[in-house]
């Protein structure tokens, strides 16, 4: 009796596996193409059903508590929140909300948590405003690391120390230069 080479047996196994995987993929693609967009409509319908069930349980967003937010940054942070009252709180993508808020120049860090049944608590740590800095005839608010806070308007922070060459001469950090600052 003649014995087959072991490599031939391995090759046949690989070919059979590849053929079965290819056949399965072709079958799956055929089903998707034959159903058209019905599969996506089915998924969307199931998601809507889950949303309605959760809403019926009373687990909907009613209140948002912002902590650690100054009056200057409140509007920017509210604009970054992309949800409405009555939306199911359990289905909110908090990672996306956190990412949107952290893009705001005022924000150093943020923590978001749900408080069931209907409250979302957003704890914000703002970048500390250190001084107003003037560069190329423009005034900027800078933080304790020397980074510009882009959303901050320098004329809103007349109580901050001035750094740089201003309209009344050279003022070091910690100095002041009157109570008015040009826009």
PDB file of C-alpha atoms in Angstrom:
ATOM      1  CA  UNK A   1       0.000   0.000   0.000  1.00  0.00           C
ATOM      2  CA  UNK A   2       1.327   3.387  -0.988  1.00  0.00           C
ATOM      3  CA  UNK A   3       1.314   6.136   1.631  1.00  0.00           C
ATOM      4  CA  UNK A   4       0.478   9.766   0.683  1.00  0.00           C
ATOM      5  CA  UNK A   5       2.945  12.503   1.395  1.00  0.00           C
ATOM      6  CA  UNK A   6       2.087  14.469   4.572  1.00  0.00           C
ATOM      7  CA  UNK A   7       2.359  17.793   2.741  1.00  0.00           C
ATOM      8  CA  UNK A   8      -0.388  16.685   0.358  1.00  0.00           C
ATOM      9  CA  UNK A   9      -2.727  16.019   3.279  1.00  0.00           C
ATOM     10  CA  UNK A  10      -1.960  19.496   4.725  1.00  0.00           C
ATOM     11  CA  UNK A  11      -2.481  21.124   1.327  1.00  0.00           C
ATOM     12  CA  UNK A  12      -5.835  19.376   0.870  1.00  0.00           C
ATOM     13  CA  UNK A  13      -6.906  20.535   4.349  1.00  0.00           C
ATOM     14  CA  UNK A  14      -6.017  24.138   3.547  1.00  0.00           C
ATOM     15  CA  UNK A  15      -7.790  23.997   0.190  1.00  0.00           C
ATOM     16  CA  UNK A  16     -10.933  22.545   1.775  1.00  0.00           C
ATOM     17  CA  UNK A  17     -10.902  25.215   4.492  1.00  0.00           C
ATOM     18  CA  UNK A  18     -10.397  28.012   1.961  1.00  0.00           C
ATOM     19  CA  UNK A  19     -13.196  26.662  -0.253  1.00  0.00           C
ATOM     20  CA  UNK A  20     -15.623  26.454   2.692  1.00  0.00           C
ATOM     21  CA  UNK A  21     -14.739  29.970   3.892  1.00  0.00           C
ATOM     22  CA  UNK A  22     -15.138  31.364   0.382  1.00  0.00           C
ATOM     23  CA  UNK A  23     -18.477  29.587  -0.049  1.00  0.00           C
ATOM     24  CA  UNK A  24     -19.713  30.968   3.265  1.00  0.00           C
ATOM     25  CA  UNK A  25     -18.676  34.480   2.285  1.00  0.00           C
ATOM     26  CA  UNK A  26     -20.407  34.194  -1.089  1.00  0.00           C
ATOM     27  CA  UNK A  27     -23.559  32.911   0.636  1.00  0.00           C
ATOM     28  CA  UNK A  28     -23.502  35.768   3.152  1.00  0.00           C
ATOM     29  CA  UNK A  29     -22.995  38.387   0.436  1.00  0.00           C
ATOM     30  CA  UNK A  30     -25.821  36.847  -1.601  1.00  0.00           C
ATOM     31  CA  UNK A  31     -28.210  37.097   1.347  1.00  0.00           C
ATOM     32  CA  UNK A  32     -27.226  40.727   1.985  1.00  0.00           C
ATOM     33  CA  UNK A  33     -27.638  41.648  -1.679  1.00  0.00           C
ATOM     34  CA  UNK A  34     -30.992  39.863  -1.972  1.00  0.00           C
ATOM     35  CA  UNK A  35     -32.421  41.569   1.101  1.00  0.00           C
ATOM     36  CA  UNK A  36     -31.215  44.986  -0.020  1.00  0.00           C
ATOM     37  CA  UNK A  37     -31.485  47.509   2.797  1.00  0.00           C
ATOM     38  CA  UNK A  38     -33.906  45.358   4.771  1.00  0.00           C
ATOM     39  CA  UNK A  39     -31.217  44.117   7.124  1.00  0.00           C
ATOM     40  CA  UNK A  40     -30.326  47.689   8.095  1.00  0.00           C
ATOM     41  CA  UNK A  41     -34.009  48.546   8.429  1.00  0.00           C
ATOM     42  CA  UNK A  42     -34.418  45.552  10.746  1.00  0.00           C
ATOM     43  CA  UNK A  43     -31.501  46.702  12.917  1.00  0.00           C
ATOM     44  CA  UNK A  44     -32.888  50.262  13.018  1.00  0.00           C
ATOM     45  CA  UNK A  45     -36.317  48.930  13.941  1.00  0.00           C
ATOM     46  CA  UNK A  46     -34.872  46.896  16.805  1.00  0.00           C
ATOM     47  CA  UNK A  47     -32.967  49.948  18.053  1.00  0.00           C
ATOM     48  CA  UNK A  48     -36.132  52.077  17.941  1.00  0.00           C
ATOM     49  CA  UNK A  49     -38.032  49.371  19.809  1.00  0.00           C
ATOM     50  CA  UNK A  50     -35.349  49.297  22.509  1.00  0.00           C
ATOM     51  CA  UNK A  51     -35.458  53.105  22.738  1.00  0.00           C
ATOM     52  CA  UNK A  52     -39.239  53.049  23.185  1.00  0.00           C
ATOM     53  CA  UNK A  53     -39.030  50.322  25.852  1.00  0.00           C
ATOM     54  CA  UNK A  54     -36.424  52.246  27.813  1.00  0.00           C
ATOM     55  CA  UNK A  55     -38.433  55.462  27.428  1.00  0.00           C
ATOM     56  CA  UNK A  56     -41.542  53.665  28.697  1.00  0.00           C
ATOM     57  CA  UNK A  57     -39.615  52.665  31.834  1.00  0.00           C
ATOM     58  CA  UNK A  58     -39.064  56.362  32.601  1.00  0.00           C
ATOM     59  CA  UNK A  59     -35.292  56.320  32.138  1.00  0.00           C
ATOM     60  CA  UNK A  60     -35.151  59.519  30.095  1.00  0.00           C
ATOM     61  CA  UNK A  61     -32.888  62.529  30.435  1.00  0.00           C
ATOM     62  CA  UNK A  62     -34.629  65.315  32.326  1.00  0.00           C
ATOM     63  CA  UNK A  63     -31.818  67.220  34.068  1.00  0.00           C
ATOM     64  CA  UNK A  64     -28.179  68.045  33.376  1.00  0.00           C
ATOM     65  CA  UNK A  65     -26.005  69.193  36.287  1.00  0.00           C
ATOM     66  CA  UNK A  66     -22.842  71.062  35.291  1.00  0.00           C
ATOM     67  CA  UNK A  67     -20.255  71.238  38.079  1.00  0.00           C
ATOM     68  CA  UNK A  68     -17.057  73.271  38.079  1.00  0.00           C
ATOM     69  CA  UNK A  69     -18.156  75.396  35.131  1.00  0.00           C
ATOM     70  CA  UNK A  70     -17.593  79.155  35.115  1.00  0.00           C
ATOM     71  CA  UNK A  71     -20.041  81.599  33.581  1.00  0.00           C
ATOM     72  CA  UNK A  72     -17.546  82.240  30.775  1.00  0.00           C
ATOM     73  CA  UNK A  73     -17.420  78.605  29.636  1.00  0.00           C
ATOM     74  CA  UNK A  74     -21.024  77.528  30.313  1.00  0.00           C
ATOM     75  CA  UNK A  75     -22.314  78.431  26.827  1.00  0.00           C
ATOM     76  CA  UNK A  76     -19.436  76.621  25.074  1.00  0.00           C
ATOM     77  CA  UNK A  77     -19.990  73.471  27.129  1.00  0.00           C
ATOM     78  CA  UNK A  78     -23.757  73.493  26.593  1.00  0.00           C
ATOM     79  CA  UNK A  79     -23.156  73.829  22.839  1.00  0.00           C
ATOM     80  CA  UNK A  80     -20.980  70.679  22.932  1.00  0.00           C
ATOM     81  CA  UNK A  81     -23.812  68.596  24.414  1.00  0.00           C
ATOM     82  CA  UNK A  82     -25.605  66.927  21.517  1.00  0.00           C
ATOM     83  CA  UNK A  83     -28.718  65.525  23.158  1.00  0.00           C
ATOM     84  CA  UNK A  84     -32.185  66.675  24.146  1.00  0.00           C
ATOM     85  CA  UNK A  85     -34.468  66.340  27.121  1.00  0.00           C
ATOM     86  CA  UNK A  86     -36.469  63.112  26.950  1.00  0.00           C
ATOM     87  CA  UNK A  87     -33.734  61.112  25.205  1.00  0.00           C
ATOM     88  CA  UNK A  88     -33.125  57.643  26.741  1.00  0.00           C
ATOM     89  CA  UNK A  89     -30.319  58.176  29.244  1.00  0.00           C
ATOM     90  CA  UNK A  90     -29.114  54.566  29.123  1.00  0.00           C
ATOM     91  CA  UNK A  91     -28.331  54.754  25.406  1.00  0.00           C
ATOM     92  CA  UNK A  92     -26.255  57.948  25.476  1.00  0.00           C
ATOM     93  CA  UNK A  93     -22.704  57.659  24.196  1.00  0.00           C
ATOM     94  CA  UNK A  94     -20.911  59.275  27.139  1.00  0.00           C
ATOM     95  CA  UNK A  95     -17.472  58.733  25.590  1.00  0.00           C
ATOM     96  CA  UNK A  96     -18.489  60.866  22.601  1.00  0.00           C
ATOM     97  CA  UNK A  97     -19.940  63.565  24.864  1.00  0.00           C
ATOM     98  CA  UNK A  98     -16.721  63.588  26.904  1.00  0.00           C
ATOM     99  CA  UNK A  99     -14.634  63.861  23.740  1.00  0.00           C
ATOM    100  CA  UNK A 100     -16.732  66.818  22.512  1.00  0.00           C
ATOM    101  CA  UNK A 101     -16.390  68.666  25.822  1.00  0.00           C
ATOM    102  CA  UNK A 102     -12.637  68.036  26.063  1.00  0.00           C
ATOM    103  CA  UNK A 103     -12.170  69.757  22.682  1.00  0.00           C
ATOM    104  CA  UNK A 104     -13.200  73.053  24.298  1.00  0.00           C
ATOM    105  CA  UNK A 105     -10.203  75.197  25.182  1.00  0.00           C
ATOM    106  CA  UNK A 106     -11.467  75.998  28.676  1.00  0.00           C
ATOM    107  CA  UNK A 107     -11.595  72.354  29.714  1.00  0.00           C
ATOM    108  CA  UNK A 108      -8.677  70.541  31.315  1.00  0.00           C
ATOM    109  CA  UNK A 109     -10.621  67.372  32.161  1.00  0.00           C
ATOM    110  CA  UNK A 110     -14.206  66.171  32.411  1.00  0.00           C
ATOM    111  CA  UNK A 111     -16.037  63.339  34.161  1.00  0.00           C
ATOM    112  CA  UNK A 112     -19.527  62.346  33.066  1.00  0.00           C
ATOM    113  CA  UNK A 113     -21.858  59.991  34.890  1.00  0.00           C
ATOM    114  CA  UNK A 114     -25.474  58.965  34.799  1.00  0.00           C
ATOM    115  CA  UNK A 115     -27.625  59.193  37.890  1.00  0.00           C
ATOM    116  CA  UNK A 116     -30.654  57.083  37.189  1.00  0.00           C
ATOM    117  CA  UNK A 117     -33.428  57.548  36.438  1.00  0.00           C
ATOM    118  CA  UNK A 118     -33.108  60.926  34.716  1.00  0.00           C
ATOM    119  CA  UNK A 119     -29.991  62.970  35.598  1.00  0.00           C
ATOM    120  CA  UNK A 120     -26.682  63.432  33.805  1.00  0.00           C
ATOM    121  CA  UNK A 121     -23.869  64.877  35.950  1.00  0.00           C
ATOM    122  CA  UNK A 122     -20.955  66.559  34.193  1.00  0.00           C
ATOM    123  CA  UNK A 123     -17.943  67.480  36.362  1.00  0.00           C
ATOM    124  CA  UNK A 124     -15.582  69.860  34.592  1.00  0.00           C
ATOM    125  CA  UNK A 125     -12.121  70.949  35.657  1.00  0.00           C
ATOM    126  CA  UNK A 126     -11.294  74.147  33.813  1.00  0.00           C
ATOM    127  CA  UNK A 127      -7.824  75.254  32.876  1.00  0.00           C
ATOM    128  CA  UNK A 128      -6.749  77.927  35.358  1.00  0.00           C
ATOM    129  CA  UNK A 129      -6.524  81.385  33.828  1.00  0.00           C
ATOM    130  CA  UNK A 130      -3.129  82.811  34.764  1.00  0.00           C
ATOM    131  CA  UNK A 131      -2.704  86.082  32.887  1.00  0.00           C
ATOM    132  CA  UNK A 132      -3.566  88.183  29.874  1.00  0.00           C
ATOM    133  CA  UNK A 133      -0.741  88.096  27.348  1.00  0.00           C
ATOM    134  CA  UNK A 134      -0.290  90.457  24.419  1.00  0.00           C
ATOM    135  CA  UNK A 135       1.414  89.337  21.239  1.00  0.00           C
ATOM    136  CA  UNK A 136       1.417  91.120  17.864  1.00  0.00           C
ATOM    137  CA  UNK A 137      -1.175  93.662  19.021  1.00  0.00           C
ATOM    138  CA  UNK A 138      -3.627  90.978  20.162  1.00  0.00           C
ATOM    139  CA  UNK A 139      -4.520  90.017  23.715  1.00  0.00           C
ATOM    140  CA  UNK A 140      -4.866  86.403  24.819  1.00  0.00           C
ATOM    141  CA  UNK A 141      -5.780  84.672  28.056  1.00  0.00           C
ATOM    142  CA  UNK A 142      -3.176  82.070  28.991  1.00  0.00           C
ATOM    143  CA  UNK A 143      -3.288  79.216  31.481  1.00  0.00           C
ATOM    144  CA  UNK A 144      -0.716  78.174  34.068  1.00  0.00           C
ATOM    145  CA  UNK A 145       1.273  76.278  31.404  1.00  0.00           C
ATOM    146  CA  UNK A 146       1.470  79.291  29.094  1.00  0.00           C
ATOM    147  CA  UNK A 147      -1.050  77.840  26.635  1.00  0.00           C
ATOM    148  CA  UNK A 148      -3.608  80.162  25.042  1.00  0.00           C
ATOM    149  CA  UNK A 149      -7.244  79.483  25.911  1.00  0.00           C
ATOM    150  CA  UNK A 150      -8.791  80.130  22.473  1.00  0.00           C
ATOM    151  CA  UNK A 151     -12.386  80.712  23.612  1.00  0.00           C
ATOM    152  CA  UNK A 152     -11.421  83.221  26.320  1.00  0.00           C
ATOM    153  CA  UNK A 153     -11.786  86.886  25.418  1.00  0.00           C
ATOM    154  CA  UNK A 154      -9.167  88.990  27.171  1.00  0.00           C
ATOM    155  CA  UNK A 155     -11.525  91.944  27.758  1.00  0.00           C
ATOM    156  CA  UNK A 156     -13.621  89.712  30.049  1.00  0.00           C
ATOM    157  CA  UNK A 157     -10.662  89.193  32.388  1.00  0.00           C
ATOM    158  CA  UNK A 158      -9.534  92.662  33.462  1.00  0.00           C
ATOM    159  CA  UNK A 159      -8.743  91.293  36.930  1.00  0.00           C
ATOM    160  CA  UNK A 160      -5.997  88.993  35.598  1.00  0.00           C
ATOM    161  CA  UNK A 161      -2.386  90.145  35.729  1.00  0.00           C
ATOM    162  CA  UNK A 162      -0.899  91.365  32.473  1.00  0.00           C
ATOM    163  CA  UNK A 163       2.141  89.921  30.743  1.00  0.00           C
ATOM    164  CA  UNK A 164       3.785  91.415  27.704  1.00  0.00           C
ATOM    165  CA  UNK A 165       4.001  94.873  26.156  1.00  0.00           C
ATOM    166  CA  UNK A 166       0.680  96.653  26.567  1.00  0.00           C
ATOM    167  CA  UNK A 167      -0.637 100.092  25.739  1.00  0.00           C
ATOM    168  CA  UNK A 168       0.800 101.500  28.969  1.00  0.00           C
ATOM    169  CA  UNK A 169       4.280 100.009  28.651  1.00  0.00           C
ATOM    170  CA  UNK A 170       5.974  96.779  29.639  1.00  0.00           C
ATOM    171  CA  UNK A 171       4.124  95.002  32.451  1.00  0.00           C
ATOM    172  CA  UNK A 172       5.518  91.805  34.026  1.00  0.00           C
ATOM    173  CA  UNK A 173       3.267  88.948  35.147  1.00  0.00           C
ATOM    174  CA  UNK A 174       1.604  90.096  38.334  1.00  0.00           C
ATOM    175  CA  UNK A 175       1.498  93.763  37.317  1.00  0.00           C
ATOM    176  CA  UNK A 176      -1.592  95.720  36.324  1.00  0.00           C
ATOM    177  CA  UNK A 177      -2.279  98.356  33.730  1.00  0.00           C
ATOM    178  CA  UNK A 178      -5.504 100.163  34.517  1.00  0.00           C
ATOM    179  CA  UNK A 179      -8.951  98.682  34.454  1.00  0.00           C
ATOM    180  CA  UNK A 180      -9.742  98.976  30.751  1.00  0.00           C
ATOM    181  CA  UNK A 181      -8.519  96.689  28.046  1.00  0.00           C
ATOM    182  CA  UNK A 182      -9.199  97.218  24.341  1.00  0.00           C
ATOM    183  CA  UNK A 183     -11.309  94.545  22.605  1.00  0.00           C
TER     184      UNK A 183
END
